[in-house]
Amino acid sequence: MEIYDHPTFHMACQQFDAVADLLEIPAAERDRLKFPKRSLTVAVPIKLDDGSTKVFPGYRVQHHLTLGPTKGGLRYHPDVTLGEVAALAMWMSWKCALTGLPYGGAKGGITCDPGKMSRGELERITRRYTQEMIPFIGPQIDVMAPDLGTNEQTMAWMMDTYSMHEGHAVPSIVTGKPVSIGGSLGRREATGRGVAYLVNRATDTVGLDMSKCTAVVQGYGNVGSIAALSLARYGAKVIAVSDASGGIHNAKGLDLWKLEKHVAAKKSVTAFPESEPITNEQLLLLPCEILVPAALERQITEVNAAQIKCRILAEAANGPTTPEADAIIAQRPEIFVLPDVLCNAGGVVVSYFEWVQDLQSFFWGETEITDKLFRILETAYTQILAASRKQKISMRLAALSLGVRRVQEAKRIRGLFP
Ligand code: NAD
């Protein structure tokens, strides 16, 4: 499957191979579990504001269809490739399975720089991509959600484009859309809230007092900002955060409510008055109890893994730690890892609630949603922690093996068609 050739895809495959060895999955079943079921590459032509026309590459990968429709985010970033999207789709499969959701994993993306595009250009690229995807998606086939570089507005345009094609409103075609058009209460906050809930559980596990913990967050977008606010609500002191433009640090703790206003006005955390500037590389090495990478893949590598100085590594981003870094961290038992497939699963759990609410046209209150979310995360956390301790394996291996085993069992029971 050379078409998926990319360092992030190799990383996802390496992780899968370790799980397959642990679970002693027969060779004949491995490739079937590993490689995406299908993928679609499209050319997305749009008119730019200057009157010229530009074609952007767009992708969608559906990893497996065994348990239900596929589910996963849509990413707008200059580095998006088919291989990266395939890795993210594979991780989504294990994430959905370990939380017990009736989905396979998927991911999509457009190679573009949303920060340099106007609102009109973003709307046109989203609508044209959705149009190109119509034969490939549907509420019972594949359901998209926001990811890096996309948001509620992107989902609203997708829902509108699909609905115009169908001739009636189809809110269940995407999740993470605004509440006013069938989105779920608590969806925007779900990933960050879930991260903080699990960090709080991890502090219990390793014997830390949240009110005495400091936290560092890389990436202050949807996930990172809500994770920071939620950690602060649990009592942690957030001492540094960053975004693509750089980071800020205040050893006494950042005033997140003032920072929110600063970000709303300046569109970046940088130059926040009550702080010192810090680079993204330096930020990852700050001494703290809780380190939350919430931006891109492959941030903690063999270069910096020996130097990170946290007690809990909460992987809010997908794939922030390379397998080489994992091997180094395994030699550092003082670091407790909340692996990405568990740590950021809150987003897809509430996306699932949104899809169910849309299909039933019956909506729930936020307390009910948050309570149901925490119950699912609690079950997954307890199962993964127990497996990690019993089998003396890392939390990542325990989490991935729970997800892979469920998909494997489903494939076995359904059998191989024809
Ligand atoms: P977002 O676009 O809202 O925010 C991303 C943030 O990261 C922005 O602040 C951006 O400036 C920053 N960033 C980009 N490049 C950076 C770099 N090199 N160094 C530091 N910061 C950088 O995206 P998001 O939805 O918050 O997603 C963040 C991560 O969480 C991604 O890995 C995504 O796959 C993962 N995730 C998101 C969700 C969700 O519900 N949105 C769910 C699960 C996982």
mmCIF file of N, CA and C and ligand atoms in Angstrom, residues 75-77 88 92 95 107 114 145-151 187-188 190-192 217-225 242-246 267-269 280-281 283 293-297 299 315-320 340 343-348 351, ligand 1:
data_model
loop_
_atom_site.group_PDB
_atom_site.id
_atom_site.type_symbol
_atom_site.label_atom_id
_atom_site.label_comp_id
_atom_site.label_asym_id
_atom_site.label_seq_id
_atom_site.Cartn_x
_atom_site.Cartn_y
_atom_site.Cartn_z
ATOM 1 N N ARG A 75 -9.660 17.940 8.129
ATOM 2 C CA ARG A 75 -8.528 18.790 8.487
ATOM 3 C C ARG A 75 -8.151 19.712 7.339
ATOM 4 N N TYR A 76 -7.960 21.014 7.621
ATOM 5 C CA TYR A 76 -7.416 21.944 6.632
ATOM 6 C C TYR A 76 -6.038 22.362 7.129
ATOM 7 N N HIS A 77 -4.992 21.982 6.400
ATOM 8 C CA HIS A 77 -3.627 22.327 6.818
ATOM 9 C C HIS A 77 -2.716 22.181 5.601
ATOM 10 N N LEU A 88 -4.562 8.922 10.515
ATOM 11 C CA LEU A 88 -5.562 9.479 11.431
ATOM 12 C C LEU A 88 -6.853 8.657 11.386
ATOM 13 N N MET A 92 -8.665 6.596 14.437
ATOM 14 C CA MET A 92 -10.095 6.784 14.740
ATOM 15 C C MET A 92 -10.791 5.443 14.921
ATOM 16 N N LYS A 95 -9.990 4.188 18.327
ATOM 17 C CA LYS A 95 -10.616 5.075 19.325
ATOM 18 C C LYS A 95 -12.113 4.780 19.463
ATOM 19 N N LYS A 107 -11.060 9.782 8.162
ATOM 20 C CA LYS A 107 -10.480 11.124 8.268
ATOM 21 C C LYS A 107 -10.445 11.729 6.884
ATOM 22 N N PRO A 114 -5.695 27.479 5.862
ATOM 23 C CA PRO A 114 -6.926 28.234 6.171
ATOM 24 C C PRO A 114 -6.650 29.605 6.766
ATOM 25 N N ALA A 145 -16.572 15.609 10.910
ATOM 26 C CA ALA A 145 -16.586 16.479 12.098
ATOM 27 C C ALA A 145 -15.407 17.450 11.974
ATOM 28 N N PRO A 146 -15.351 18.474 12.833
ATOM 29 C CA PRO A 146 -14.213 19.397 12.744
ATOM 30 C C PRO A 146 -12.917 18.764 13.234
ATOM 31 N N ASP A 147 -11.797 19.246 12.736
ATOM 32 C CA ASP A 147 -10.463 18.860 13.204
ATOM 33 C C ASP A 147 -9.593 20.112 13.050
ATOM 34 N N LEU A 148 -8.308 19.901 12.996
ATOM 35 C CA LEU A 148 -7.362 21.003 12.840
ATOM 36 C C LEU A 148 -7.770 21.904 11.655
ATOM 37 N N GLY A 149 -7.937 23.203 11.914
ATOM 38 C CA GLY A 149 -8.211 24.151 10.843
ATOM 39 C C GLY A 149 -9.650 24.224 10.371
ATOM 40 N N THR A 150 -10.530 23.422 10.963
ATOM 41 C CA THR A 150 -11.959 23.502 10.606
ATOM 42 C C THR A 150 -12.759 23.709 11.897
ATOM 43 N N ASN A 151 -14.018 24.118 11.752
ATOM 44 C CA ASN A 151 -14.799 24.441 12.961
ATOM 45 C C ASN A 151 -16.295 24.261 12.682
ATOM 46 N N ARG A 187 -20.709 19.711 22.451
ATOM 47 C CA ARG A 187 -19.799 19.096 21.481
ATOM 48 C C ARG A 187 -18.505 19.896 21.342
ATOM 49 N N ARG A 188 -18.639 21.226 21.276
ATOM 50 C CA ARG A 188 -17.445 22.044 21.071
ATOM 51 C C ARG A 188 -16.449 21.850 22.217
ATOM 52 N N ALA A 190 -16.311 19.133 24.150
ATOM 53 C CA ALA A 190 -16.191 17.722 24.556
ATOM 54 C C ALA A 190 -14.760 17.194 24.607
ATOM 55 N N THR A 191 -13.955 17.511 23.594
ATOM 56 C CA THR A 191 -12.610 16.928 23.550
ATOM 57 C C THR A 191 -11.775 17.467 24.717
ATOM 58 N N GLY A 192 -11.755 18.785 24.877
ATOM 59 C CA GLY A 192 -10.969 19.404 25.948
ATOM 60 C C GLY A 192 -11.461 18.997 27.328
ATOM 61 N N VAL A 217 0.269 23.664 27.882
ATOM 62 C CA VAL A 217 -0.574 23.226 26.759
ATOM 63 C C VAL A 217 0.016 23.724 25.438
ATOM 64 N N GLN A 218 0.371 22.808 24.556
ATOM 65 C CA GLN A 218 0.846 23.191 23.221
ATOM 66 C C GLN A 218 -0.326 23.164 22.248
ATOM 67 N N GLY A 219 -0.625 24.318 21.610
ATOM 68 C CA GLY A 219 -1.771 24.372 20.684
ATOM 69 C C GLY A 219 -2.966 24.926 21.423
ATOM 70 N N TYR A 220 -3.334 26.173 21.121
ATOM 71 C CA TYR A 220 -4.430 26.806 21.862
ATOM 72 C C TYR A 220 -5.633 26.996 20.942
ATOM 73 N N GLY A 221 -6.028 25.914 20.291
ATOM 74 C CA GLY A 221 -7.205 25.967 19.428
ATOM 75 C C GLY A 221 -8.402 25.436 20.189
ATOM 76 N N ASN A 222 -9.301 24.787 19.472
ATOM 77 C CA ASN A 222 -10.500 24.255 20.132
ATOM 78 C C ASN A 222 -10.129 23.359 21.303
ATOM 79 N N VAL A 223 -9.333 22.349 21.045
ATOM 80 C CA VAL A 223 -9.041 21.338 22.072
ATOM 81 C C VAL A 223 -8.166 21.923 23.180
ATOM 82 N N GLY A 224 -7.060 22.580 22.803
ATOM 83 C CA GLY A 224 -6.110 23.077 23.793
ATOM 84 C C GLY A 224 -6.711 24.129 24.718
ATOM 85 N N SER A 225 -7.501 25.063 24.158
ATOM 86 C CA SER A 225 -8.032 26.138 25.006
ATOM 87 C C SER A 225 -9.053 25.576 25.995
ATOM 88 N N SER A 242 0.603 27.744 23.814
ATOM 89 C CA SER A 242 1.193 28.210 22.554
ATOM 90 C C SER A 242 0.214 28.019 21.408
ATOM 91 N N ASP A 243 0.553 28.605 20.277
ATOM 92 C CA ASP A 243 -0.145 28.285 19.033
ATOM 93 C C ASP A 243 0.895 28.294 17.920
ATOM 94 N N ALA A 244 0.452 28.294 16.668
ATOM 95 C CA ALA A 244 1.407 28.187 15.558
ATOM 96 C C ALA A 244 2.377 29.368 15.524
ATOM 97 N N SER A 245 1.996 30.519 16.104
ATOM 98 C CA SER A 245 2.866 31.702 16.084
ATOM 99 C C SER A 245 3.876 31.736 17.218
ATOM 100 N N GLY A 246 3.741 30.876 18.218
ATOM 101 C CA GLY A 246 4.680 30.877 19.339
ATOM 102 C C GLY A 246 3.958 30.684 20.655
ATOM 103 N N LYS A 267 -6.171 37.072 17.729
ATOM 104 C CA LYS A 267 -6.139 35.804 16.970
ATOM 105 C C LYS A 267 -4.883 34.978 17.275
ATOM 106 N N SER A 268 -4.202 35.273 18.382
ATOM 107 C CA SER A 268 -3.027 34.488 18.778
ATOM 108 C C SER A 268 -2.776 34.699 20.267
ATOM 109 N N VAL A 269 -2.121 33.726 20.893
ATOM 110 C CA VAL A 269 -1.779 33.882 22.313
ATOM 111 C C VAL A 269 -0.559 34.789 22.474
ATOM 112 N N ASN A 280 7.826 27.053 20.825
ATOM 113 C CA ASN A 280 7.112 25.776 20.972
ATOM 114 C C ASN A 280 8.058 24.670 21.437
ATOM 115 N N GLU A 281 9.309 24.725 21.007
ATOM 116 C CA GLU A 281 10.283 23.693 21.407
ATOM 117 C C GLU A 281 10.586 23.815 22.896
ATOM 118 N N LEU A 283 8.721 25.218 25.155
ATOM 119 C CA LEU A 283 7.492 24.965 25.933
ATOM 120 C C LEU A 283 7.359 23.493 26.321
ATOM 121 N N PRO A 293 0.151 18.131 24.775
ATOM 122 C CA PRO A 293 0.305 18.492 23.358
ATOM 123 C C PRO A 293 -1.071 18.463 22.701
ATOM 124 N N ALA A 294 -1.509 19.600 22.163
ATOM 125 C CA ALA A 294 -2.863 19.684 21.577
ATOM 126 C C ALA A 294 -2.794 20.345 20.199
ATOM 127 N N ALA A 295 -1.711 20.067 19.452
ATOM 128 C CA ALA A 295 -1.584 20.696 18.129
ATOM 129 C C ALA A 295 -1.441 19.628 17.040
ATOM 130 N N LEU A 296 -0.191 19.292 16.728
ATOM 131 C CA LEU A 296 0.073 18.436 15.565
ATOM 132 C C LEU A 296 0.661 17.085 15.973
ATOM 133 N N GLU A 297 0.854 16.217 14.985
ATOM 134 C CA GLU A 297 1.531 14.937 15.212
ATOM 135 C C GLU A 297 3.031 15.145 15.394
ATOM 136 N N GLN A 299 5.361 15.647 17.741
ATOM 137 C CA GLN A 299 5.976 16.766 18.463
ATOM 138 C C GLN A 299 6.981 16.267 19.507
ATOM 139 N N GLU A 315 -2.090 13.267 25.856
ATOM 140 C CA GLU A 315 -2.028 13.465 24.403
ATOM 141 C C GLU A 315 -3.382 13.895 23.842
ATOM 142 N N ALA A 316 -3.616 15.209 23.882
ATOM 143 C CA ALA A 316 -4.867 15.731 23.339
ATOM 144 C C ALA A 316 -4.853 15.717 21.810
ATOM 145 N N ALA A 317 -3.680 15.953 21.220
ATOM 146 C CA ALA A 317 -3.550 15.868 19.756
ATOM 147 C C ALA A 317 -3.525 14.398 19.343
ATOM 148 N N ASN A 318 -3.685 14.156 18.061
ATOM 149 C CA ASN A 318 -3.520 12.799 17.537
ATOM 150 C C ASN A 318 -2.062 12.582 17.169
ATOM 151 N N GLY A 319 -1.508 11.494 17.662
ATOM 152 C CA GLY A 319 -0.139 11.116 17.285
ATOM 153 C C GLY A 319 0.959 12.084 17.661
ATOM 154 N N PRO A 320 0.906 12.738 18.839
ATOM 155 C CA PRO A 320 1.970 13.708 19.155
ATOM 156 C C PRO A 320 3.299 13.059 19.521
ATOM 157 N N ASP A 340 -3.270 9.191 23.061
ATOM 158 C CA ASP A 340 -4.233 9.958 22.253
ATOM 159 C C ASP A 340 -5.567 9.260 22.028
ATOM 160 N N CYS A 343 -7.195 9.724 25.342
ATOM 161 C CA CYS A 343 -7.178 11.078 25.898
ATOM 162 C C CYS A 343 -8.106 12.050 25.151
ATOM 163 N N ASN A 344 -8.153 11.963 23.814
ATOM 164 C CA ASN A 344 -8.983 12.930 23.075
ATOM 165 C C ASN A 344 -10.290 12.316 22.567
ATOM 166 N N ALA A 345 -10.665 11.156 23.143
ATOM 167 C CA ALA A 345 -11.861 10.448 22.647
ATOM 168 C C ALA A 345 -13.162 11.173 22.973
ATOM 169 N N GLY A 346 -13.108 12.144 23.898
ATOM 170 C CA GLY A 346 -14.334 12.868 24.258
ATOM 171 C C GLY A 346 -15.023 13.484 23.049
ATOM 172 N N GLY A 347 -14.234 13.927 22.073
ATOM 173 C CA GLY A 347 -14.810 14.566 20.892
ATOM 174 C C GLY A 347 -15.697 13.618 20.106
ATOM 175 N N VAL A 348 -15.191 12.436 19.819
ATOM 176 C CA VAL A 348 -15.996 11.516 19.000
ATOM 177 C C VAL A 348 -17.155 10.933 19.815
ATOM 178 N N SER A 351 -19.708 13.511 19.503
ATOM 179 C CA SER A 351 -20.146 13.484 18.099
ATOM 180 C C SER A 351 -21.158 12.347 17.896
HETATM 181 P P1 NAD B 1 -7.585 23.874 15.959
HETATM 182 O O1 NAD B 1 -7.320 24.207 14.553
HETATM 183 O O2 NAD B 1 -8.808 24.425 16.625
HETATM 184 O O3 NAD B 1 -6.334 24.313 16.871
HETATM 185 C C1 NAD B 1 -5.017 23.910 16.617
HETATM 186 C C2 NAD B 1 -4.078 24.812 17.392
HETATM 187 O O4 NAD B 1 -2.744 24.338 17.227
HETATM 188 C C3 NAD B 1 -4.101 26.250 16.920
HETATM 189 O O5 NAD B 1 -3.989 27.094 18.048
HETATM 190 C C4 NAD B 1 -2.844 26.345 16.052
HETATM 191 O O6 NAD B 1 -2.333 27.668 15.978
HETATM 192 C C5 NAD B 1 -1.931 25.439 16.844
HETATM 193 N N1 NAD B 1 -0.780 24.970 16.094
HETATM 194 C C6 NAD B 1 -0.683 24.627 14.780
HETATM 195 N N2 NAD B 1 0.568 24.300 14.487
HETATM 196 C C7 NAD B 1 1.291 24.405 15.622
HETATM 197 C C8 NAD B 1 2.644 24.188 15.962
HETATM 198 N N3 NAD B 1 3.528 23.798 15.033
HETATM 199 N N4 NAD B 1 3.022 24.387 17.242
HETATM 200 C C9 NAD B 1 2.136 24.785 18.168
HETATM 201 N N5 NAD B 1 0.839 25.007 17.913
HETATM 202 C C10 NAD B 1 0.419 24.830 16.655
HETATM 203 O O7 NAD B 1 -7.557 22.277 16.040
HETATM 204 P P2 NAD B 1 -8.165 21.339 17.169
HETATM 205 O O8 NAD B 1 -9.508 20.902 16.726
HETATM 206 O O9 NAD B 1 -8.012 21.980 18.498
HETATM 207 O O10 NAD B 1 -7.198 20.065 17.032
HETATM 208 C C11 NAD B 1 -5.966 19.994 17.716
HETATM 209 C C12 NAD B 1 -5.515 18.542 17.787
HETATM 210 O O11 NAD B 1 -6.503 17.780 18.477
HETATM 211 C C13 NAD B 1 -5.330 17.842 16.427
HETATM 212 O O12 NAD B 1 -4.287 16.900 16.553
HETATM 213 C C14 NAD B 1 -6.645 17.108 16.245
HETATM 214 O O13 NAD B 1 -6.514 16.014 15.383
HETATM 215 C C15 NAD B 1 -6.897 16.684 17.664
HETATM 216 N N6 NAD B 1 -8.300 16.358 17.961
HETATM 217 C C16 NAD B 1 -9.287 17.272 17.772
HETATM 218 C C17 NAD B 1 -10.595 16.949 18.104
HETATM 219 C C18 NAD B 1 -11.714 17.947 18.011
HETATM 220 O O14 NAD B 1 -12.810 17.650 18.506
HETATM 221 N N7 NAD B 1 -11.513 19.119 17.448
HETATM 222 C C19 NAD B 1 -10.899 15.662 18.590
HETATM 223 C C20 NAD B 1 -9.865 14.756 18.767
HETATM 224 C C21 NAD B 1 -8.574 15.117 18.454
#
